[in-house]
Short mmCIF file of C-alpha atoms (C1' of nucleotides) in Angstrom, two decimals:
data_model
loop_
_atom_site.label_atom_id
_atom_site.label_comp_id
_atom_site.label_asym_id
_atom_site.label_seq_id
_atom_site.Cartn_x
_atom_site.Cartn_y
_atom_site.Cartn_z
CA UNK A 23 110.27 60.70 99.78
CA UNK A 24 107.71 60.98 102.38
CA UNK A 25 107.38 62.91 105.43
CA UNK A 26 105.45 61.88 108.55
CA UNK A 27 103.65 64.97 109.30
CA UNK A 28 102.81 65.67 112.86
CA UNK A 29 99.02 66.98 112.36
CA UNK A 30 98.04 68.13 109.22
CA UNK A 31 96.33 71.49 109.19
CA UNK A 32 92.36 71.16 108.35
CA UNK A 33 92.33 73.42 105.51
CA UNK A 34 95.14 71.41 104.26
CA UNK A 35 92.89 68.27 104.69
CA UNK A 36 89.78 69.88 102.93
CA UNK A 37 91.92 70.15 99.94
CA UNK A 38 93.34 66.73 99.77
CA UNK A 39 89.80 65.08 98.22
CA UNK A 40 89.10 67.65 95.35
CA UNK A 41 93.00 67.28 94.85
CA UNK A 42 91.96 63.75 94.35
CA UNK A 43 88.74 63.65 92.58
CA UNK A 44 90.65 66.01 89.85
CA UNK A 45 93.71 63.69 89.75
CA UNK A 46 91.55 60.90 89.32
CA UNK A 47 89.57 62.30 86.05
CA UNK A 48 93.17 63.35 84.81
CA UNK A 49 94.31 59.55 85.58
CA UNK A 50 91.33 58.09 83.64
CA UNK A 51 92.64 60.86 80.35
CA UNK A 52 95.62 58.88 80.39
CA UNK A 53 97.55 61.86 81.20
CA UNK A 54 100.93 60.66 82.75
CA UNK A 55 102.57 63.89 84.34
CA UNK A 56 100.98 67.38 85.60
CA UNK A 57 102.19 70.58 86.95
CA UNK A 58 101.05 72.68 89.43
CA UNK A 59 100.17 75.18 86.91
CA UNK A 60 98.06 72.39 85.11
CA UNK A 61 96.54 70.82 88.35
CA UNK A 62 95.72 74.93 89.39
CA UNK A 63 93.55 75.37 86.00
CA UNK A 64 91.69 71.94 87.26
CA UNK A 65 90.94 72.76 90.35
CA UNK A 66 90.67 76.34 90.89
CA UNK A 67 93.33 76.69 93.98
CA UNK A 68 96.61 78.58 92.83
CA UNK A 69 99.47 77.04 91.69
CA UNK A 70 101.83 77.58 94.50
CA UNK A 71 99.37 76.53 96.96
CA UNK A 72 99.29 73.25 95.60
CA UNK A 73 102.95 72.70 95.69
CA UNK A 74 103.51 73.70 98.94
CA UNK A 75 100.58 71.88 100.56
CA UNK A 76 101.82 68.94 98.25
CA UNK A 77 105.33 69.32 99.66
CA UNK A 78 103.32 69.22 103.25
CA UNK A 79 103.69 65.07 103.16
CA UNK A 80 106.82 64.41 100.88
CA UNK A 81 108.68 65.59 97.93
CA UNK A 82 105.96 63.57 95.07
CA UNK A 83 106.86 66.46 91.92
CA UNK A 84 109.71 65.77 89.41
CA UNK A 85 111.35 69.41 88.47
CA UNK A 86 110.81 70.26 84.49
CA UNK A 87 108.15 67.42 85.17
CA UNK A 88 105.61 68.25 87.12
CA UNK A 89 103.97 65.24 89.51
CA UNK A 90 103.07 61.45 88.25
CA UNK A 91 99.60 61.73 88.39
CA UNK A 92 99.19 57.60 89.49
CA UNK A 93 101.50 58.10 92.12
CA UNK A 94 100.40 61.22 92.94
CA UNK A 95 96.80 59.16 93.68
CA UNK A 96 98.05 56.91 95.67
CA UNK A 97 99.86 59.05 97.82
CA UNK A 98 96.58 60.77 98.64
CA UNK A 99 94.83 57.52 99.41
CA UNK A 100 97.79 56.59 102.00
CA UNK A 101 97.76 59.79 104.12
CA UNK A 102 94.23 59.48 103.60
CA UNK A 103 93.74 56.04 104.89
CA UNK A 104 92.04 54.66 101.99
CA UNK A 105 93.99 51.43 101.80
CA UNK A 106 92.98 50.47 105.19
CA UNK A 107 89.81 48.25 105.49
CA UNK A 108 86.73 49.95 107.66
CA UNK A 109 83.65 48.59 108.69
CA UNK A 110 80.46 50.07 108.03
CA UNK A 111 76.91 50.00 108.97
CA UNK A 112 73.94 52.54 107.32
CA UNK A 113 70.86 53.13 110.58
CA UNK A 114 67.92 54.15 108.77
CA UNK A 115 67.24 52.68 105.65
CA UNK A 116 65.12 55.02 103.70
CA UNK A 117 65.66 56.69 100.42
CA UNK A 118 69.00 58.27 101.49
CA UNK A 119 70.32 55.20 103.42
CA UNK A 120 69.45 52.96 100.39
CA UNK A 121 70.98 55.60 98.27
CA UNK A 122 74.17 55.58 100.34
CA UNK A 123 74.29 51.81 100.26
CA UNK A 124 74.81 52.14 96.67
CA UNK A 125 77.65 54.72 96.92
CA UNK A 126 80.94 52.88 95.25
CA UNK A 127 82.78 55.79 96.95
CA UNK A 128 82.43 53.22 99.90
CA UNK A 129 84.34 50.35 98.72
CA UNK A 130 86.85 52.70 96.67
CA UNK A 131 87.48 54.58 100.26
CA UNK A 132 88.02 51.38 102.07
CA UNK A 133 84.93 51.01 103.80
CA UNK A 134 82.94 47.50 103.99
CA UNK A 135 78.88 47.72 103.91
CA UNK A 136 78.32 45.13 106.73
CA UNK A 137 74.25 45.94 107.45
CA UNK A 138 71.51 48.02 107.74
CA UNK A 139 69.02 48.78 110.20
CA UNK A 140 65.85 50.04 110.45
CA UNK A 141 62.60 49.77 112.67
CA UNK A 142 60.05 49.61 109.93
CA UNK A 143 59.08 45.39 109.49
CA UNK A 144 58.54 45.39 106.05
CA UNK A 145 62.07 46.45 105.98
CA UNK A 146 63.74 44.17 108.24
CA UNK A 147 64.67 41.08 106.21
CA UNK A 148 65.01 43.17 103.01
CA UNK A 149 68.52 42.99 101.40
CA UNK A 150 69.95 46.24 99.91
CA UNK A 151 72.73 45.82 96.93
CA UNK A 152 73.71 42.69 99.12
CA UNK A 153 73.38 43.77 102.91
CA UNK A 154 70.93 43.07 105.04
CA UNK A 155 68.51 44.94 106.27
CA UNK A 156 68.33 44.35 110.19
CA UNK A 157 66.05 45.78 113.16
CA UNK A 158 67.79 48.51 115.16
CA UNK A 159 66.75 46.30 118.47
CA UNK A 160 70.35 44.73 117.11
CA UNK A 161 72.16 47.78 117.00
CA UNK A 162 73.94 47.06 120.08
CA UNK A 163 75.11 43.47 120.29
CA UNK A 164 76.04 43.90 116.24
CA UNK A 165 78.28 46.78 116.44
CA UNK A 166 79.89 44.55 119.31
CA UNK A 167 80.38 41.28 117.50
CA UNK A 168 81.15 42.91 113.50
CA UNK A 169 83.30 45.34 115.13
CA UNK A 170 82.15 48.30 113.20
CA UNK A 171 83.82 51.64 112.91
CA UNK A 172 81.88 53.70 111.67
CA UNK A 173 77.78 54.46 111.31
CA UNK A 174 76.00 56.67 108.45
CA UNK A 175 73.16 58.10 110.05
CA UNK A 176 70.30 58.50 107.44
CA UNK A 177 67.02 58.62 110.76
CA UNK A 178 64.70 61.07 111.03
CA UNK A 179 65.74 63.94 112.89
CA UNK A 180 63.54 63.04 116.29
CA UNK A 181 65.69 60.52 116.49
CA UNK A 182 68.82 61.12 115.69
CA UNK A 183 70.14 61.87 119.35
CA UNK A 184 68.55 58.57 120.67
CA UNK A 185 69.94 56.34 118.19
CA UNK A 186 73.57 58.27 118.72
CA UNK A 187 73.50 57.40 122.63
CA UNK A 188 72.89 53.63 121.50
CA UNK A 189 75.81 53.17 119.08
CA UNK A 190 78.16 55.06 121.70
CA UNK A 191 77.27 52.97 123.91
CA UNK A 192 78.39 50.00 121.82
CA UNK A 193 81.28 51.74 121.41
CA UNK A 194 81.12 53.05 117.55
CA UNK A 195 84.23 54.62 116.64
CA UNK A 196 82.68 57.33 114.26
CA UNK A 197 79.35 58.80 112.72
CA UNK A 198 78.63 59.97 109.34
CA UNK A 199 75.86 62.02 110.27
CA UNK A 200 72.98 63.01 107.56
CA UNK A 201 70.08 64.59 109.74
CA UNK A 202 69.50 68.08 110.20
CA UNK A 203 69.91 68.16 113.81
CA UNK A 204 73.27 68.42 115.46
CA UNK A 205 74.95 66.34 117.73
CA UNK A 206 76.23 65.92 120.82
CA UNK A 207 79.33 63.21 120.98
CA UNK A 208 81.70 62.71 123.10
CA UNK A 209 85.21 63.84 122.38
CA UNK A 210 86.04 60.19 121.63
CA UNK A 211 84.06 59.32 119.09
CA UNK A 212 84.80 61.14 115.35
CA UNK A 213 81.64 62.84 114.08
CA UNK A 214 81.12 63.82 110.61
CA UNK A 215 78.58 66.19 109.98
CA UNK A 216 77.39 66.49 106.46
CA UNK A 217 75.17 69.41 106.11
CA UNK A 218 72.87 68.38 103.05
CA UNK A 219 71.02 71.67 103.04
CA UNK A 220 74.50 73.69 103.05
CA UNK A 221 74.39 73.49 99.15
CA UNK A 222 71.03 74.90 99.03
CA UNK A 223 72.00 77.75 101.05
CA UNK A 224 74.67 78.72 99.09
CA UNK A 225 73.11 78.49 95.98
CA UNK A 226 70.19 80.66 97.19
CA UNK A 227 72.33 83.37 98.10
CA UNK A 228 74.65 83.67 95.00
CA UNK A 229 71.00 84.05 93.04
CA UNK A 230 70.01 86.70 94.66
CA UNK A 231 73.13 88.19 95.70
CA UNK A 232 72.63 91.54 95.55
CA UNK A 233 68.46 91.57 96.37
CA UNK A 234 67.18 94.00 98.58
CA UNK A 235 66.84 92.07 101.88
CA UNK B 7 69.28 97.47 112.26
CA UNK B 8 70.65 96.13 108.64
CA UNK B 9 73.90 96.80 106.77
CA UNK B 10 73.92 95.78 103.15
CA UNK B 11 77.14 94.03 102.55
CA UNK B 12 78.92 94.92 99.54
CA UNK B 13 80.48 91.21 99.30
CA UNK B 14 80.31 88.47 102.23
CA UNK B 15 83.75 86.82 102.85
CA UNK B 16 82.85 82.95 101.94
CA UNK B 17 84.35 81.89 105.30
CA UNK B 18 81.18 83.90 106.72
CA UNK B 19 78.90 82.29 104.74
CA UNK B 20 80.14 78.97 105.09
CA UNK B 21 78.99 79.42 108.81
CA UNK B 22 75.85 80.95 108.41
CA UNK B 23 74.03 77.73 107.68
CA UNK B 24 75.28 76.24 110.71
CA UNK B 25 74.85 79.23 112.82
CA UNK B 26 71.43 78.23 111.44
CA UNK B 27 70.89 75.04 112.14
CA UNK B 28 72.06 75.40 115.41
CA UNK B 29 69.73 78.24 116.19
CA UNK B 30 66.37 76.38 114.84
CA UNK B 31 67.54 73.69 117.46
CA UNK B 32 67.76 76.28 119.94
CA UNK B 33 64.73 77.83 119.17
CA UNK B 34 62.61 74.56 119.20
CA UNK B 35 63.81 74.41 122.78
CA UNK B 36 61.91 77.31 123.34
CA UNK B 37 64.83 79.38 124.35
CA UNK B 38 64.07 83.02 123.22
CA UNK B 39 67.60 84.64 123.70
CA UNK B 40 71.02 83.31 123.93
CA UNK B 41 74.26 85.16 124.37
CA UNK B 42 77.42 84.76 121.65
CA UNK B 43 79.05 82.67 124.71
CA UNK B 44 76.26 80.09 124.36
CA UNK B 45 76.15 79.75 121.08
CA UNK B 46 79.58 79.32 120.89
CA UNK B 47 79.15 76.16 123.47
CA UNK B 48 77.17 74.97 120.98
CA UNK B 49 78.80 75.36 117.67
CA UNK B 50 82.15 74.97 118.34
CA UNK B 51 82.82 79.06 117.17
CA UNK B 52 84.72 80.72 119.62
CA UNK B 53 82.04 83.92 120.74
CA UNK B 54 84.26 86.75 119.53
CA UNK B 55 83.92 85.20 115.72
CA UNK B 56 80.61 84.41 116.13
CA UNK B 57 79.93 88.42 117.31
CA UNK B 58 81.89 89.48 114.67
CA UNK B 59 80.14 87.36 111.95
CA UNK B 60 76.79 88.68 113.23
CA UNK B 61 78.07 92.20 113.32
CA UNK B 62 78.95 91.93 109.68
CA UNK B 63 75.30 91.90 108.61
CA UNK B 64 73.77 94.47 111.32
CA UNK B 65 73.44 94.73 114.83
CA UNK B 66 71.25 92.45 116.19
CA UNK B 67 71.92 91.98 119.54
CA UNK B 68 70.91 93.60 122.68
CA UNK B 69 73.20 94.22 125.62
CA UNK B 70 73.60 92.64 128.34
CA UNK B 71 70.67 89.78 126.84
CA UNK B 72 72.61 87.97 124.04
CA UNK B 73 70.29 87.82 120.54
CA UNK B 74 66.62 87.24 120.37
CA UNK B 75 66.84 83.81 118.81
CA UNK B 76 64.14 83.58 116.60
CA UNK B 77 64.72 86.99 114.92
CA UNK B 78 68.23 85.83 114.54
CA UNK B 79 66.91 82.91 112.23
CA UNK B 80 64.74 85.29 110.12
CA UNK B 81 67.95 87.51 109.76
CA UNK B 82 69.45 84.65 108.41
CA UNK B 83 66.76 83.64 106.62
CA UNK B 84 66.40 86.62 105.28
CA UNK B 85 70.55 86.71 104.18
CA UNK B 86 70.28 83.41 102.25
CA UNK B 87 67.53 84.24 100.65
CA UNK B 88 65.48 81.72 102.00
CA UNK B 89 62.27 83.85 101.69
CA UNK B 90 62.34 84.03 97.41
CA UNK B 91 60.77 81.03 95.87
CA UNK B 92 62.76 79.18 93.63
CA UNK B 93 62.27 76.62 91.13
CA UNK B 94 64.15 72.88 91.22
CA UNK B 95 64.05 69.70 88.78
CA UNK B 96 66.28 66.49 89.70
CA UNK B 97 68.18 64.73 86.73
CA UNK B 98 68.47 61.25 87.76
CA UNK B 99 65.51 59.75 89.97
CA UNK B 100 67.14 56.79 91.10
CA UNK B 101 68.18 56.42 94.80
CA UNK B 102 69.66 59.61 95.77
CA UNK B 103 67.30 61.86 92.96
CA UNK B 104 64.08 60.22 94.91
CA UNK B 105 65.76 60.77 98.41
CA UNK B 106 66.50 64.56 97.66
CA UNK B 107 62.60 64.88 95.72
CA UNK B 108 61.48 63.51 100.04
CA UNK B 109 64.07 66.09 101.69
CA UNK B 110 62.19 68.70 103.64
CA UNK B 111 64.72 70.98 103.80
CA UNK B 112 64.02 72.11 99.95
CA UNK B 113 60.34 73.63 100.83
CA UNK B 114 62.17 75.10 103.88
CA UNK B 115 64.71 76.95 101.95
CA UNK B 116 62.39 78.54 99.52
CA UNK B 117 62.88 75.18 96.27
CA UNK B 118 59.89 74.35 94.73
CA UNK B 119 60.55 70.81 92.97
CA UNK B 120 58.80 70.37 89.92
CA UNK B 121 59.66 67.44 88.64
CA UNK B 122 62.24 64.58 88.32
CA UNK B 123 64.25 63.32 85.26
CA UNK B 124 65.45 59.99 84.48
CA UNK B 125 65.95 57.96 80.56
CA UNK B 126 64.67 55.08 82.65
CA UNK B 127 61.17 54.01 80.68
CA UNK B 128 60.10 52.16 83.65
CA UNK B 129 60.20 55.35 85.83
CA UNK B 130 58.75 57.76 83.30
CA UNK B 131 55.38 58.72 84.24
CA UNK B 132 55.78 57.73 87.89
CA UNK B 133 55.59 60.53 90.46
CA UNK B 134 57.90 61.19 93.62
CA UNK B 135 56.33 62.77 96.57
CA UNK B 136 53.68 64.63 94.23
CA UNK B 137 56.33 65.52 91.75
CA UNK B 138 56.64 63.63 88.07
CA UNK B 139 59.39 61.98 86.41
CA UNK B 140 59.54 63.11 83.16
CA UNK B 141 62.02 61.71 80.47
CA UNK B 142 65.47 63.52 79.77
CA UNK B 143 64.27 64.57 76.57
CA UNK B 144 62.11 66.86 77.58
CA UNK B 145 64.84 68.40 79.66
CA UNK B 146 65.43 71.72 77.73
CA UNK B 147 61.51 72.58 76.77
CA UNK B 148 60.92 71.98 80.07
CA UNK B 149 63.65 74.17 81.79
CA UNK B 150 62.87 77.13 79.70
CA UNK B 151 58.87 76.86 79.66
CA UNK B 152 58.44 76.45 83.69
CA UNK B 153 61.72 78.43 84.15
CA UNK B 154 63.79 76.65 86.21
CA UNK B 155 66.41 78.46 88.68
CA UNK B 156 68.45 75.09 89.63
CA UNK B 157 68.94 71.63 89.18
CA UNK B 158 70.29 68.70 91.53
CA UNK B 159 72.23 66.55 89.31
CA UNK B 160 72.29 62.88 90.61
CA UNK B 161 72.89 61.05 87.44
CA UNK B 162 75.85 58.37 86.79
CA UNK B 163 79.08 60.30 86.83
CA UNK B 164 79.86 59.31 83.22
CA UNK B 165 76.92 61.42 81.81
CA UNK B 166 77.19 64.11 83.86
CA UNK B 167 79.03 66.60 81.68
CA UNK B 168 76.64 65.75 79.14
CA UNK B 169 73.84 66.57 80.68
CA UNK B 170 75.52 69.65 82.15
CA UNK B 171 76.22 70.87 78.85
CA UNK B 172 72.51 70.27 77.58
CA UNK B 173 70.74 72.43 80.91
CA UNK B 174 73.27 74.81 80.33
CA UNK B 175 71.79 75.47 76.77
CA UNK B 176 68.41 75.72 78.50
CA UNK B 177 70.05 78.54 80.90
CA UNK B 178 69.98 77.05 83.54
CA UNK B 179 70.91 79.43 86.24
CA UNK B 180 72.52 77.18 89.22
CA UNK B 181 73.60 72.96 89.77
CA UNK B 182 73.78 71.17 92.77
CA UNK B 183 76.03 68.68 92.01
CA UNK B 184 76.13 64.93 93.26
CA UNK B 185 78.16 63.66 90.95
CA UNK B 186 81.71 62.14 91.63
CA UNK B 187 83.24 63.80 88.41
CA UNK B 188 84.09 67.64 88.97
CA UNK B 189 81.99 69.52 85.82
CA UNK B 190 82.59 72.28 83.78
CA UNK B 191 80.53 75.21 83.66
CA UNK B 192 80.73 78.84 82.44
CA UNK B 193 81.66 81.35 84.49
CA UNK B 194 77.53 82.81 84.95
CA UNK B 195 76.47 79.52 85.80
CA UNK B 196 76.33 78.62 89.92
CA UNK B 197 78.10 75.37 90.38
CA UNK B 198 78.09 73.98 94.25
CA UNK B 199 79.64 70.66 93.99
CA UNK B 200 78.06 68.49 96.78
CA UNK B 201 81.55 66.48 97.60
CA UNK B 202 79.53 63.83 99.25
CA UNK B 203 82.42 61.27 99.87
CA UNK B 204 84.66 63.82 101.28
CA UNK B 205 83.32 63.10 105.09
CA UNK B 206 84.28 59.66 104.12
CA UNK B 207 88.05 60.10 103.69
CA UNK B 208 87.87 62.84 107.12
CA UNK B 209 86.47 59.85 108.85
CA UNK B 210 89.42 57.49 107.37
CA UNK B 211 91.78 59.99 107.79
CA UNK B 212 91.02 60.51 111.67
CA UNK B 213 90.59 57.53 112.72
CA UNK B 214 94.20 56.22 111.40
CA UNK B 215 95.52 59.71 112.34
CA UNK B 216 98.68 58.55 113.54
CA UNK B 217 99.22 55.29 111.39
CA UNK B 218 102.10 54.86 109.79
CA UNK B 219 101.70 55.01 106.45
"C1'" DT C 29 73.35 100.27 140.83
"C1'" DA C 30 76.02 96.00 139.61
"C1'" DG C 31 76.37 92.44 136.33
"C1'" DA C 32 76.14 90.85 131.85
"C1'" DT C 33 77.02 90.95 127.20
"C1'" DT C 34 77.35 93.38 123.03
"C1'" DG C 35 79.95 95.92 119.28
"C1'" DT C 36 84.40 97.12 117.89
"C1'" DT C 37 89.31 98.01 117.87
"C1'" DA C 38 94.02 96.50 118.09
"C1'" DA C 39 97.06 92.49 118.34
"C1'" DT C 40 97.96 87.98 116.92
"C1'" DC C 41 97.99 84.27 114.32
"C1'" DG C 42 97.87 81.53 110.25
"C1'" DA C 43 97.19 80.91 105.45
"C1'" DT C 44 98.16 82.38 100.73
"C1'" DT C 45 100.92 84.41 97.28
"C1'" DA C 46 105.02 86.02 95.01
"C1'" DA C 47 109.47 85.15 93.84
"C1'" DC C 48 113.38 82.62 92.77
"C1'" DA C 49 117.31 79.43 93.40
"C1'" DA C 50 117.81 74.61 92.57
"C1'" DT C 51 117.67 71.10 89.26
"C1'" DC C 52 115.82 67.85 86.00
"C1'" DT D 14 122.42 73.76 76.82
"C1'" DA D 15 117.88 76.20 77.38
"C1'" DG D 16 113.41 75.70 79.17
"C1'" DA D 17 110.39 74.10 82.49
"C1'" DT D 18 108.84 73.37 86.90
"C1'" DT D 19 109.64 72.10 91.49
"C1'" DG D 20 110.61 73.09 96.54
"C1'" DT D 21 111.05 76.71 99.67
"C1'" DT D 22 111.64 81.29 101.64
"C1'" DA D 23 110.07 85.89 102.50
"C1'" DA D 24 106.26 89.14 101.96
"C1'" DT D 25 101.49 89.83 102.02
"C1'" DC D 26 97.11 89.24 103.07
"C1'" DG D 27 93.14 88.00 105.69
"C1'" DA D 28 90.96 85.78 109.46
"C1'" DT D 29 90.68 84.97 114.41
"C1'" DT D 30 91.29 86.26 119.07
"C1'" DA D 31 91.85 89.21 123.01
"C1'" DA D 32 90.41 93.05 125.28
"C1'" DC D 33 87.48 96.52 126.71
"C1'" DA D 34 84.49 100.65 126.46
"C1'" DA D 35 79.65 101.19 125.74
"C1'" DT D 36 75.23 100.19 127.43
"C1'" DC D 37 71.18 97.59 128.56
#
DNA sequence: TAGATTGTTAATCGATTAACAATC
DNA sequence: TAGATTGTTAATCGATTAACAATC
């Protein structure tokens, strides 16, 4: 049974991909069913808070069961879009954006590497795990014709808010954005900041916790 | 002024960095105070959180002017623990291990890198933006001799727990995680799981918000 | 002084947990 | 049947917002 939820709540949609990477290492231990209780051991989040943000899109658990693990997969691939084919396109094409070409999180979540692009030459030509490499001067009339949906943004900084005006102007749906800078966008346009350096931070603080500052 | 917090409520800290990054943006526009309204313009916070958030560490603001912005940073700065050097190695210097060895944001944040690890003979003995790659058998001597405070993991998900277990035996004292496979680590061990593909299924999720699934 | 903006309290809102009837 | 575990409600907890006195 499955419900269509009118908006889900963002802390509900935080959960949903560490529900999933969890499921998924259960899935590959051939285990069949798990409980809440189980699934709450796995992932840290309490039992009850599973099942109810579980029961948010459906009734998925068997009672005296627990939930099919499979199904319980796919189900968070549907609400999640996962099934549905995206375009793709990677603008800057340096360590990370080479990096990120090789992510099979991309074709697993849907998304299809169509380019590259760069403005170094000795780039431009180049073919990373079988895109192209292209010159940003063919940002524009690209994102057009290919009808991409989303960029990563792996530039430098400096540039970051230059090359965002460009690919909003050709209309790019949303941005996966990697610099440290943030951006402006427009309310149309979904942006996805992903805050490298947030790890870092954290990390620093729990190991010195309790220094004298 | 400077309260020493017995425990920061994660949800705090989880905005610090971006109250951060913001800020350093800010700052390089040469803007020397800015009021809680501003600020919240810019990061999306509404102003009474992001007074209250401040308040929790001190007072740092001055009526009727807003916060002096560049103190504000070293406050934060200061928080983190940005200030204390720490030591870093990389396990796994292929794409993402040499794009994190080039990220400037490690230096910034107080990381030292000392070198890179990979089983790869072919990348043994190279160096990555002045630090080595040194084989994964050297991974414990190394660890204990030059002390080493954390490690980026960016190795292939299937030996990830292996490794894990191995730098944990070397006391390690924090991972940064890349991996898509969530690890297991004892309980005095800092674990912050970089869930890189997670702003991957946001962006699929939003942009089919209302598709029915 | 008048205006601006903080620091802080009280009120509201939302998220998590505890508990348990339903049921496989 | 007895045991297990869900789905769901009510109770609790914590986080955010609104409001405003203090003060620069």
């Amino acid at each position: 049974m499955r419900k269509t939820p009118p908006e889900i709540p963002d802390v509900i949609l935080n959960r949903l991909p560490l529900y999933y990477k969890h499921l998924k290492k259960i899935k590959n231990k051939n285990i069949e069913y798990i409980s809440s209780e189980e699934l709450a051991k796995h992932t840290g989040f309490s039992s009850s808070l599973i099942r109810k943000d579980l029961n948010y899109f459906g009734t998925f658990g068997k009672k005296s069961y627990g939930y099919d693990v499979s199904c319980l997969c796919r189900q968070i691939q549907l609400i999640m879009g996962m099934h549905i084919s995206k375009t793709l396109i990677i603008i800057g094409a340096g360590n990370m954006g080479q990096a990120l070409a090789f992510n099979s999180g991309l074709n697993e979540r849907g998304y299809k590497l169509k380019a590259l692009f760069d403005v170094k030459v000795d780039l431009i030509g180049k073919s990373i795990n079988g895109s192209p490499i292209l010159s940003t001067e063919e940002l524009i009339p690209f994102i057009k014709k290919e009808d991409i949906d989303i960029a990563i943004l792996t530039v430098p900084s400096e540039v970051a808010q230059e090359i965002t005006d460009i690919i909003i102007r050709a209309n790019i749906k949303g941005i996966w954005d990697f610099t440290e800078i943030p951006l402006k966008v427009p309310d149309h346009v979904f942006l996805e900041e992903q805050h490298i350096n947030e790890g870092l931070c954290k990390l620093s603080y729990k190991l010195f916790q309790n220094h004298p500052y």
